[in-house]
Amino acid sequence: MAEATLHPQLVVRSATLDFIRNAPGAFYLLALMGVVLAIWTPGFFTVANLTNVALQVAVLSIVALGMTLVILTEGIDLSLGPVLGLCGVAATLMVVAGYPLISAVAVAIGIGVASGLLNGSLIAVAGMPPFIVTLGTFGIAQSIATVLTGGDSVVQLPAYYRWFNDGVFLAIPVPIWATATAFAVTWLLLYRTKFGRYVFAIGGNRQALKLAGTRVNLFHIGVYVYAGALTAIASFIMTARMNAAHPTIGVGLEFDAIAAVILGGTSFEKGHGGIAGTIVGALAVGVLRNGLNLLGVGTEWQVAIVGVVIISAVGLDSIRGLNA
Amino acid sequence: MSAHAELLPAPSTRRIDHGVFVVLSRLIAIIVLVVVLAVLSPQFLTWGNATNVLRQASLQFLMAAGLTIVVLTGGIDLAIGAILGLAACLSASLISHGHLAWGIVAALAAGLAAGSANGLLVTVGRIPSFIATYGMLWIAHGLGYVFMKGEVIYGLPAGFRFIGAGFVWGVPVPVLIALALFLILHVMLHGTVLGRAIYAIGGNPNAARLSGMPVRSRLVFVYALSGLLSGFAALVVIARVNAADSSIGEDLLLPAIATVCLGGTSLFGGVGGIAGTAIGALILALVINGMNLLGVQTFWQSGVMGAIILISVLADQVGGSRLMRKRS
């Protein structure tokens, strides 16, 4: 380090080396899992299993895209898992009761937007810490979802409902379309609009934005609203996939989403990162879970292993930040 | 001297005003709860129910005491419920097989180990506390599931159950345990150098570091203490309910955080204390007791906890600062 600063000519610049040094943890995890799975399980690199992984990852990717924006503003949204459960329960209850699908979609998105509004205003306007606010909404969303179903599952969904997961449009499954659309919209928002520049700036220096006389609060609330709306959309794929809804379907999803975002190279400090990494991160988490399933590792161990992965990823990230 | 008075910083007025607001609002909350419950439920003002409320409050206090000290340093420990669950599973299994001493050691050791790991991740690993302890939450839950394999343990020896379900001169044992812990922690926070360091770190970590305080080791100590106290609370909880399964800690995080928030300890660190948490535990116990007496579905419990967290933090933020503006 000191050597390089004193003698800049000693530093060999190489694009490959730079990539190896700076690539988000997700690339390494994916590569490692690829090698391990190729050796141990013949079932992994089959079209059927890879399609399965892609479908599994769709819900996680969509939620993680919203989570990326939240984390870029130095925030966190722990409520996304239970909010997904609440949206799923509300929409399926309406559909089963015979209401038209469009009204169920409107209600689900309304719930996502409302929870985002609550989170965002308490964080941006009242200045409360994000993890405490979203933990509060976590409890509220979970309670309402459980009360709505009386603790039971919503079953016997109409046949057309499965289209959200099983449908195919132009030879590509609907969940993949949904992920691609969510990615495109988020990309445009983040890199081509004023909103996007504010997202990075809020994480970088919120105070400066405020002093510059901009309407920071509005954009800050918008980030949580957007994350809530994406989660509402993801809930349809999730419930269609399970062909049922239960208040707890979203439990732990926020955790996988945070893991995907961090593995994808988005940092908790100063608005570093982006959404391309998040998709790779979601794939890495999906492949990790799928691979652990194929290797015969039980769900209970998976929970602990993903916990270790998330901590290691953030730890490596902060250690690398020190050296840079 | 008086000419320079206006140059002195005036953080103390804010703290006093914050304190006045917190104490007044909690007093009003307790009075309102007691009056409303006494009117709505004839069973509320009975000796048996008062004992119930106090025991419930003591358990809440045990679960939130360690968290309070972490929050005082400006951090958070989201793993307390999961650590409690893991410790409960390990010790219940050992105790039900007749190894009483090993069961107690296992609960305390598991709590201490997980808490120390949290402390090292936060200090040496430089991971934000809510992420490090959130990861630890899932690790501890996972290990709890792995260990229990879906089984439920019940039927613990009567001698052990004394610490959770026994009475001394008509007072439930958990109440006495909570009182003892309260005294120890209160003296630690307000009568020792360690306690001053905890407040200093929460108030301004950089200033604490620059004035030569061993910030890292103090932080590791605080997270380790929080884990240890979770392990200890696990013993009292399994002695009280006489059973343990892998999900025992799942629903304990929200009430513990609600207790600390109700106690008026600032989530930004440096303001508050263990006395507030004792009051918070009492209010929460009254709320839970009221919901039980009025026959409110348990489904609502986590929602009520979430609402309590949001309202009490918001009230302190808004109410405390408005008082500050009025005076200055």
XYZ file of C-alpha atoms in Angstrom:
652
model
C 0.000 0.000 0.000
C 2.612 2.525 1.101
C 4.997 1.185 -1.555
C 2.410 1.770 -4.248
C 1.695 5.311 -3.122
C 5.388 6.204 -3.097
C 6.191 4.555 -6.421
C 3.117 4.671 -8.612
C 5.091 3.166 -11.489
C 5.340 -0.086 -9.503
C 1.577 -0.609 -9.679
C 0.640 -2.849 -12.545
C -2.814 -1.883 -13.824
C -4.664 -4.818 -15.230
C -8.361 -4.948 -15.973
C -8.513 -8.633 -15.062
C -6.730 -8.117 -11.749
C -8.922 -5.131 -10.956
C -12.014 -7.199 -11.634
C -10.734 -10.047 -9.445
C -10.030 -7.594 -6.655
C -13.225 -5.573 -6.918
C -15.830 -8.091 -8.066
C -18.716 -8.431 -5.626
C -18.762 -11.534 -3.421
C -21.686 -12.898 -5.458
C -19.397 -13.769 -8.403
C -17.095 -15.810 -6.187
C -20.001 -17.539 -4.446
C -21.608 -18.369 -7.809
C -18.323 -19.689 -9.222
C -17.651 -21.753 -6.094
C -21.173 -23.193 -6.036
C -20.934 -23.940 -9.778
C -17.760 -25.997 -9.319
C -18.997 -27.781 -6.187
C -22.352 -28.623 -7.733
C -20.855 -29.733 -11.050
C -18.667 -32.222 -9.158
C -21.098 -33.502 -6.531
C -24.522 -33.396 -8.106
C -25.117 -34.481 -11.680
C -28.634 -33.044 -11.394
C -27.603 -29.400 -11.173
C -26.634 -28.524 -14.758
C -29.814 -29.834 -16.306
C -32.287 -27.598 -18.111
C -35.048 -28.601 -15.715
C -33.095 -27.659 -12.619
C -31.691 -24.427 -14.041
C -35.202 -23.334 -15.064
C -36.295 -24.184 -11.551
C -33.536 -21.980 -10.108
C -34.475 -19.099 -12.397
C -38.130 -19.335 -11.361
C -37.204 -19.558 -7.677
C -34.967 -16.530 -7.987
C -37.646 -14.344 -9.646
C -39.465 -13.413 -6.422
C -36.194 -12.837 -4.593
C -34.777 -10.702 -7.434
C -37.809 -8.429 -7.605
C -37.831 -7.860 -3.834
C -34.041 -7.420 -3.793
C -34.232 -4.726 -6.521
C -36.364 -2.595 -4.196
C -34.122 -3.449 -1.248
C -31.098 -2.227 -3.259
C -32.544 1.266 -3.543
C -33.340 1.262 0.182
C -29.815 0.155 1.116
C -28.301 2.714 -1.287
C -29.940 5.403 0.871
C -28.176 3.859 3.905
C -31.485 2.374 5.016
C -32.899 -1.113 5.471
C -36.373 -2.561 5.077
C -37.011 -5.528 7.353
C -40.764 -5.346 6.705
C -40.659 -6.518 3.057
C -41.062 -10.217 3.983
C -44.245 -9.804 6.063
C -45.556 -7.162 3.621
C -45.242 -9.772 0.842
C -47.204 -12.177 3.048
C -49.912 -9.570 3.691
C -50.204 -8.652 -0.023
C -50.414 -12.333 -0.968
C -53.060 -13.105 1.643
C -55.178 -10.048 0.797
C -55.081 -10.645 -2.965
C -55.839 -14.375 -2.768
C -58.677 -13.833 -0.274
C -60.275 -11.356 -2.699
C -59.856 -13.638 -5.694
C -61.268 -16.642 -3.812
C -64.217 -14.510 -2.676
C -64.982 -13.823 -6.337
C -63.725 -10.277 -6.800
C -62.133 -9.552 -10.197
C -58.379 -10.028 -10.449
C -57.763 -6.374 -11.274
C -59.193 -5.229 -7.940
C -57.022 -7.786 -6.102
C -53.958 -6.439 -7.910
C -54.944 -2.897 -6.976
C -55.418 -3.820 -3.311
C -52.077 -5.664 -3.128
C -50.165 -2.784 -4.686
C -52.085 -0.400 -2.442
C -50.885 -2.331 0.609
C -47.279 -2.268 -0.635
C -47.475 1.469 -1.314
C -49.160 2.196 2.038
C -46.535 0.338 4.040
C -43.832 2.112 2.048
C -45.468 5.461 2.815
C -45.577 4.639 6.527
C -41.949 3.447 6.575
C -40.696 6.291 4.414
C -42.378 9.130 6.269
C -41.305 7.893 9.701
C -37.726 7.503 8.432
C -37.394 10.600 6.224
C -39.632 13.110 7.988
C -39.549 11.984 11.628
C -35.896 10.894 11.413
C -36.389 7.506 13.091
C -33.793 4.736 12.497
C -34.826 2.571 9.487
C -34.357 -0.808 11.178
C -36.621 0.148 14.089
C -39.362 1.615 11.878
C -39.419 -1.358 9.529
C -39.331 -3.772 12.470
C -42.476 -2.031 13.741
C -44.221 -2.387 10.353
C -42.941 -5.986 10.281
C -45.053 -6.746 13.371
C -48.085 -4.832 12.119
C -48.090 -6.454 8.655
C -47.662 -9.929 10.118
C -50.512 -9.403 12.577
C -52.945 -8.114 9.964
C -52.115 -11.005 7.621
C -52.661 -13.574 10.400
C -55.919 -11.954 11.507
C -57.229 -11.857 7.901
C -56.851 -15.623 7.473
C -57.371 -16.575 11.123
C -53.926 -18.182 10.987
C -54.917 -20.588 8.188
C -53.856 -20.876 4.565
C -55.844 -19.463 1.664
C -56.361 -22.371 -0.746
C -58.392 -23.343 -3.808
C -57.195 -20.426 -5.886
C -58.903 -20.114 -9.286
C -57.058 -21.890 -12.090
C -56.204 -18.695 -13.968
C -54.230 -17.474 -10.935
C -51.420 -19.936 -11.626
C -50.600 -17.959 -14.776
C -48.440 -15.626 -12.657
C -45.995 -18.480 -12.179
C -46.749 -21.089 -14.882
C -47.668 -18.780 -17.725
C -45.440 -18.557 -20.791
C -45.301 -15.547 -23.086
C -43.156 -15.626 -26.258
C -41.502 -18.853 -25.010
C -40.331 -17.176 -21.795
C -42.024 -17.853 -18.419
C -43.987 -14.993 -16.871
C -41.798 -14.720 -13.703
C -38.747 -14.137 -15.913
C -40.637 -11.427 -17.805
C -41.598 -9.858 -14.498
C -37.993 -9.882 -13.275
C -36.715 -8.422 -16.540
C -39.367 -5.694 -16.517
C -38.686 -4.849 -12.879
C -34.971 -4.680 -13.669
C -35.493 -2.445 -16.718
C -37.808 -0.062 -14.871
C -35.483 0.111 -11.854
C -32.499 0.643 -14.141
C -34.221 3.541 -15.910
C -35.320 5.040 -12.585
C -31.897 4.707 -11.027
C -29.635 5.779 -13.901
C -31.820 7.949 -16.124
C -33.953 10.069 -13.777
C -33.578 12.726 -11.130
C -35.037 10.218 -8.642
C -32.079 7.904 -9.241
C -29.496 10.605 -8.722
C -31.205 11.481 -5.457
C -31.109 7.841 -4.312
C -27.316 7.813 -4.620
C -27.043 11.303 -3.150
C -29.196 10.525 -0.095
C -26.803 7.688 0.749
C -23.795 9.866 0.023
C -24.702 12.998 1.910
C -28.325 13.597 2.862
C -27.505 16.748 4.813
C -25.948 18.413 1.757
C -29.079 17.709 -0.306
C -31.247 19.175 2.415
C -29.084 22.301 2.662
C -29.234 22.661 -1.102
C -32.964 23.178 -0.678
C -34.167 20.066 -2.495
C -37.211 18.043 -1.565
C -35.174 15.173 -0.138
C -38.001 13.815 1.986
C -40.214 13.215 -1.032
C -37.551 11.155 -2.816
C -36.561 9.371 0.387
C -40.187 8.291 0.966
C -40.402 7.330 -2.712
C -37.633 4.755 -2.245
C -39.619 2.859 0.417
C -42.842 3.160 -1.588
C -41.120 1.697 -4.657
C -39.722 -1.208 -2.601
C -43.219 -1.881 -1.208
C -44.823 -1.794 -4.672
C -42.246 -4.235 -6.134
C -42.856 -6.556 -3.173
C -46.602 -6.467 -3.870
C -45.950 -7.525 -7.479
C -43.627 -10.317 -6.329
C -46.340 -11.617 -3.989
C -48.454 -12.750 -6.981
C -45.637 -14.924 -8.344
C -45.026 -16.349 -4.865
C -48.662 -17.293 -4.152
C -49.180 -18.638 -7.682
C -46.051 -20.744 -7.295
C -47.275 -22.246 -4.017
C -50.896 -22.325 -5.265
C -51.836 -21.053 -1.809
C -51.181 -18.139 0.514
C -50.227 -18.259 4.155
C -49.438 -15.272 6.436
C -45.889 -16.547 6.886
C -44.934 -17.110 3.209
C -42.731 -14.025 3.273
C -40.883 -14.847 6.497
C -37.145 -14.665 5.975
C -37.451 -13.304 2.425
C -36.217 -9.896 3.568
C -33.160 -11.688 4.909
C -32.400 -13.382 1.564
C -32.976 -10.053 -0.172
C -30.488 -8.259 2.087
C -27.999 -11.072 1.452
C -28.506 -10.740 -2.322
C -27.977 -6.974 -2.227
C -24.805 -7.153 -0.141
C -23.361 -10.117 -2.053
C -24.069 -8.088 -5.196
C -21.642 -5.433 -4.024
C -23.964 -2.726 -2.703
C -22.495 -1.231 0.433
C -24.232 0.023 3.557
C -22.120 3.123 3.465
C -22.094 6.131 1.198
C -24.384 4.957 -1.575
C -22.019 2.549 -3.343
C -23.366 -0.219 -5.547
C -25.999 -0.914 -8.137
C -28.750 -3.201 -9.355
C -26.791 -5.364 -11.825
C -24.851 -6.792 -8.897
C -28.110 -7.424 -7.044
C -29.378 -9.754 -9.791
C -26.123 -11.723 -9.603
C -26.467 -11.672 -5.810
C -30.030 -13.027 -6.005
C -28.804 -15.772 -8.358
C -26.006 -16.600 -5.912
C -28.447 -16.893 -2.982
C -30.850 -18.926 -5.143
C -28.102 -21.269 -6.347
C -26.798 -21.593 -2.790
C -30.242 -22.646 -1.508
C -30.920 -24.868 -4.526
C -27.468 -26.415 -4.250
C -27.852 -27.081 -0.533
C -31.183 -28.768 -1.339
C -29.539 -30.946 -3.999
C -26.696 -31.797 -1.623
C -29.335 -32.936 0.880
C -28.702 -30.205 3.454
C -31.832 -29.612 5.527
C -33.718 -26.292 5.671
C -32.613 -25.721 9.243
C -28.913 -25.823 8.266
C -29.637 -23.621 5.212
C -30.977 -20.905 7.514
C -27.760 -20.932 9.542
C -25.510 -21.139 6.452
C -27.154 -18.140 4.759
C -26.656 -16.272 8.049
C -22.938 -17.036 7.930
C -22.756 -16.038 4.249
C -24.410 -12.660 4.842
C -22.113 -11.825 7.763
C -19.000 -12.884 5.835
C -20.054 -10.852 2.809
C -20.514 -7.652 4.813
C -17.325 -8.353 6.766
C -15.260 -8.847 3.589
C -16.870 -5.756 2.106
C -15.860 -3.560 5.041
C -12.342 -5.038 5.195
C -11.888 -4.344 1.468
C -13.196 -0.837 2.051
C -10.354 -0.275 4.516
C -7.676 -1.228 2.011
C -9.087 0.724 -0.895
C -18.002 33.945 33.915
C -21.503 35.093 33.098
C -20.279 36.794 29.943
C -19.225 33.393 28.612
C -22.312 31.537 29.722
C -23.909 31.671 26.289
C -20.788 30.135 24.743
C -21.185 26.954 26.758
C -22.883 24.110 24.938
C -26.316 23.359 26.265
C -26.932 19.663 25.655
C -28.032 19.176 29.249
C -31.278 21.126 28.771
C -32.232 18.767 25.955
C -31.526 15.734 28.086
C -33.521 17.028 31.043
C -36.446 17.940 28.818
C -36.302 14.588 27.087
C -36.293 12.964 30.523
C -39.250 15.021 31.753
C -41.251 14.152 28.652
C -40.440 10.441 28.941
C -41.300 10.213 32.651
C -44.551 12.185 32.327
C -45.786 10.315 29.260
C -45.051 6.893 30.817
C -46.735 7.841 34.077
C -49.827 8.909 32.146
C -49.707 5.679 30.116
C -49.632 3.545 33.280
C -52.478 5.482 34.919
C -54.641 5.318 31.786
C -53.994 1.584 31.369
C -54.803 0.800 35.006
C -57.991 2.891 35.017
C -59.261 1.542 31.673
C -58.524 -2.079 32.598
C -60.061 -1.692 36.064
C -63.259 -0.380 34.466
C -63.424 -2.935 31.659
C -62.416 -6.063 33.570
C -63.523 -6.990 37.099
C -60.627 -9.475 37.422
C -57.978 -6.813 36.842
C -57.792 -5.418 40.384
C -57.250 -8.739 42.154
C -54.193 -9.931 44.061
C -53.751 -12.904 41.750
C -53.781 -10.737 38.629
C -51.384 -8.199 40.134
C -48.945 -11.058 40.763
C -49.407 -12.146 37.132
C -48.652 -8.659 35.827
C -45.548 -8.361 37.990
C -44.248 -11.762 36.889
C -44.893 -10.930 33.235
C -43.132 -7.573 33.704
C -40.139 -9.332 35.296
C -39.789 -11.722 32.353
C -40.024 -8.780 29.920
C -37.368 -6.968 31.941
C -35.010 -9.974 31.920
C -35.323 -10.205 28.136
C -34.815 -6.483 27.531
C -32.107 -5.648 30.110
C -29.105 -6.660 27.992
C -30.634 -5.062 24.909
C -30.983 -1.762 26.806
C -27.236 -1.612 27.433
C -26.464 -2.384 23.781
C -28.880 0.382 22.716
C -27.184 2.788 25.168
C -23.952 2.343 23.174
C -25.832 3.292 19.995
C -26.075 -0.289 18.692
C -28.851 -2.871 18.473
C -29.043 -6.584 19.201
C -31.659 -8.257 16.995
C -30.389 -11.724 17.969
C -31.603 -11.746 21.612
C -34.776 -13.738 20.943
C -32.980 -16.309 18.790
C -30.115 -16.666 21.286
C -32.676 -17.135 24.057
C -34.365 -19.824 21.953
C -31.122 -21.699 21.255
C -30.048 -21.522 24.913
C -33.500 -22.703 26.009
C -33.356 -25.746 23.695
C -29.841 -26.767 24.791
C -30.504 -26.418 28.512
C -34.016 -27.939 28.453
C -32.624 -30.995 26.698
C -29.791 -31.427 29.221
C -31.960 -30.678 32.269
C -34.728 -33.059 31.204
C -32.069 -35.789 30.960
C -31.068 -35.105 34.561
C -27.966 -32.960 33.994
C -29.175 -29.883 35.874
C -25.807 -28.167 36.363
C -24.695 -28.830 32.776
C -27.997 -27.492 31.509
C -27.473 -24.205 33.320
C -23.870 -23.992 32.124
C -24.945 -24.733 28.535
C -27.533 -21.921 28.475
C -25.101 -19.352 29.859
C -22.212 -20.536 27.653
C -24.322 -20.527 24.471
C -25.540 -17.009 25.244
C -22.053 -15.776 26.067
C -20.545 -17.335 22.927
C -23.175 -15.947 20.559
C -23.040 -12.523 22.238
C -19.243 -12.381 22.068
C -19.391 -13.342 18.386
C -21.778 -10.411 17.839
C -19.384 -8.079 19.650
C -16.396 -9.220 17.588
C -18.341 -8.902 14.319
C -19.371 -5.357 15.206
C -15.933 -4.196 16.394
C -13.256 -6.221 14.583
C -15.459 -7.054 11.574
C -16.765 -3.458 11.372
C -20.216 -4.745 10.436
C -23.185 -2.497 11.296
C -24.761 -3.944 14.450
C -28.214 -4.476 12.937
C -26.712 -6.596 10.135
C -24.297 -8.586 12.317
C -26.983 -9.415 14.885
C -29.586 -10.047 12.170
C -27.243 -12.624 10.646
C -26.689 -14.083 14.120
C -30.480 -14.249 14.578
C -30.747 -16.681 11.651
C -27.651 -18.633 12.662
C -29.033 -19.157 16.186
C -32.525 -20.027 14.862
C -30.966 -22.464 12.410
C -28.847 -24.161 15.074
C -31.941 -24.359 17.310
C -33.909 -26.134 14.538
C -30.978 -28.469 13.819
C -30.647 -29.370 17.497
C -34.354 -29.941 18.202
C -35.380 -31.579 14.895
C -38.942 -30.414 15.504
C -39.266 -32.050 18.908
C -40.823 -30.475 21.994
C -39.296 -31.031 25.416
C -41.500 -30.866 28.456
C -41.575 -31.842 32.087
C -38.643 -30.201 33.864
C -37.748 -31.116 37.495
C -39.652 -29.245 40.221
C -36.467 -27.972 41.875
C -35.433 -26.215 38.656
C -38.928 -24.874 37.975
C -38.690 -22.916 41.243
C -36.747 -20.079 39.523
C -39.576 -19.506 37.052
C -42.743 -20.621 38.794
C -41.905 -20.546 42.536
C -42.838 -18.060 45.252
C -40.909 -16.594 48.207
C -43.210 -15.036 50.856
C -45.917 -14.723 48.247
C -43.678 -12.945 45.736
C -42.951 -14.767 42.443
C -39.272 -15.741 42.176
C -38.811 -14.094 38.710
C -39.769 -10.765 40.321
C -36.969 -11.173 42.882
C -34.509 -12.196 40.141
C -35.469 -9.148 38.070
C -35.054 -6.872 41.103
C -31.575 -8.256 41.784
C -30.565 -7.874 38.140
C -31.965 -4.346 38.109
C -29.831 -3.361 41.118
C -26.661 -4.907 39.644
C -27.102 -3.253 36.244
C -28.127 0.084 37.751
C -24.961 0.180 39.889
C -22.883 -0.937 36.894
C -24.272 1.851 34.689
C -24.239 4.689 37.210
C -21.583 3.770 39.739
C -18.652 2.438 37.727
C -16.151 3.649 35.140
C -17.516 0.968 32.827
C -20.975 2.537 33.030
C -19.643 5.999 32.232
C -17.796 4.507 29.250
C -21.028 2.913 27.959
C -22.831 6.281 28.037
C -19.808 8.041 26.544
C -19.553 5.587 23.652
C -23.269 5.994 22.939
C -23.072 9.767 23.170
C -20.098 10.183 20.878
C -17.954 7.169 19.948
C -15.216 9.267 18.352
C -14.856 11.490 21.395
C -14.764 8.377 23.590
C -12.012 6.859 21.442
C -9.981 10.067 21.315
C -10.163 10.472 25.086
C -8.464 7.103 25.426
C -11.354 4.783 26.227
C -10.977 1.182 25.085
C -14.078 1.452 22.901
C -13.682 -1.895 21.160
C -13.290 -4.020 24.272
C -16.164 -2.203 25.975
C -18.402 -2.879 22.971
C -17.445 -6.562 22.890
C -18.262 -6.701 26.600
C -21.674 -5.109 26.050
C -22.720 -7.541 23.286
C -21.335 -10.491 25.276
C -23.318 -9.335 28.322
C -26.469 -9.079 26.203
C -25.945 -12.657 24.980
C -25.206 -13.919 28.492
C -28.364 -12.283 29.866
C -30.391 -13.843 27.013
C -29.019 -17.233 28.061
C -29.945 -16.483 31.660
C -33.449 -15.322 30.665
C -33.821 -18.609 28.758
C -33.448 -20.537 32.046
C -36.177 -18.498 33.745
C -38.480 -18.769 30.718
C -38.241 -22.580 30.399
C -38.643 -22.929 34.166
C -41.815 -20.837 33.893
C -43.429 -22.542 30.864
C -42.050 -26.005 31.720
C -41.322 -26.738 28.042
C -39.081 -25.780 25.141
C -39.167 -26.113 21.370
C -37.141 -24.546 18.582
C -39.645 -21.716 18.071
C -39.607 -20.544 21.707
C -37.516 -17.446 20.932
C -39.222 -16.438 17.677
C -41.782 -14.063 19.106
C -39.612 -12.505 21.809
C -37.648 -9.943 19.785
C -40.482 -7.478 19.116
C -41.648 -7.346 22.770
C -38.053 -6.842 23.962
C -37.491 -3.955 21.557
C -40.897 -2.515 22.470
C -39.885 -2.663 26.157
C -36.687 -0.702 25.505
C -38.491 1.878 23.339
C -41.254 2.257 25.949
C -38.493 2.804 28.496
C -37.411 5.924 26.628
C -33.854 4.795 25.878
C -32.750 6.656 22.748
C -31.968 4.411 19.773
C -29.167 6.802 18.857
C -27.373 5.913 22.099
C -26.199 7.740 25.195
C -29.619 8.644 26.645
C -31.811 6.486 28.868
C -31.158 3.655 31.245
C -32.202 0.468 32.921
C -34.814 2.190 35.131
C -36.707 3.223 32.012
C -36.652 -0.369 30.786
C -38.168 -1.523 34.100
C -41.032 0.964 33.589
C -41.329 -0.123 29.945
C -41.585 -3.754 31.065
C -44.398 -2.829 33.463
C -46.351 -0.977 30.758
C -45.894 -3.843 28.296
C -46.995 -6.357 30.936
C -50.143 -4.272 31.563
C -50.868 -4.193 27.814
C -50.404 -7.974 27.448
C -52.448 -8.616 30.576
C -55.195 -6.319 29.317
C -55.298 -8.091 25.944
C -55.621 -11.445 27.738
C -58.345 -10.231 30.106
C -60.345 -8.622 27.300
C -60.019 -11.746 25.145
C -58.118 -10.133 22.262
C -56.844 -12.742 19.776
C -53.129 -13.518 20.170
C -52.787 -12.831 16.409
C -52.901 -9.139 17.256
C -49.976 -9.340 19.682
C -47.128 -8.710 17.211
C -49.078 -5.898 15.570
C -49.610 -4.241 18.936
C -45.864 -4.599 19.659
C -45.023 -3.029 16.293
C -47.425 -0.149 16.898
C -46.005 0.407 20.403
C -42.472 0.589 18.967
C -43.461 3.105 16.277
C -45.593 5.273 18.576
C -43.189 5.441 21.520
C -40.129 6.241 19.388
C -42.077 8.793 17.366
C -43.499 10.404 20.529
C -40.047 10.716 22.105
C -38.612 12.146 18.912
C -41.373 14.703 18.428
C -42.334 15.399 22.070
C -38.792 15.579 23.386
C -37.560 17.944 20.709
C -40.604 20.219 20.934
C -39.919 20.724 24.640
C -36.342 21.491 23.745
C -37.353 24.132 21.225
C -39.735 25.749 23.682
C -37.053 26.226 26.328
C -34.201 27.378 24.138
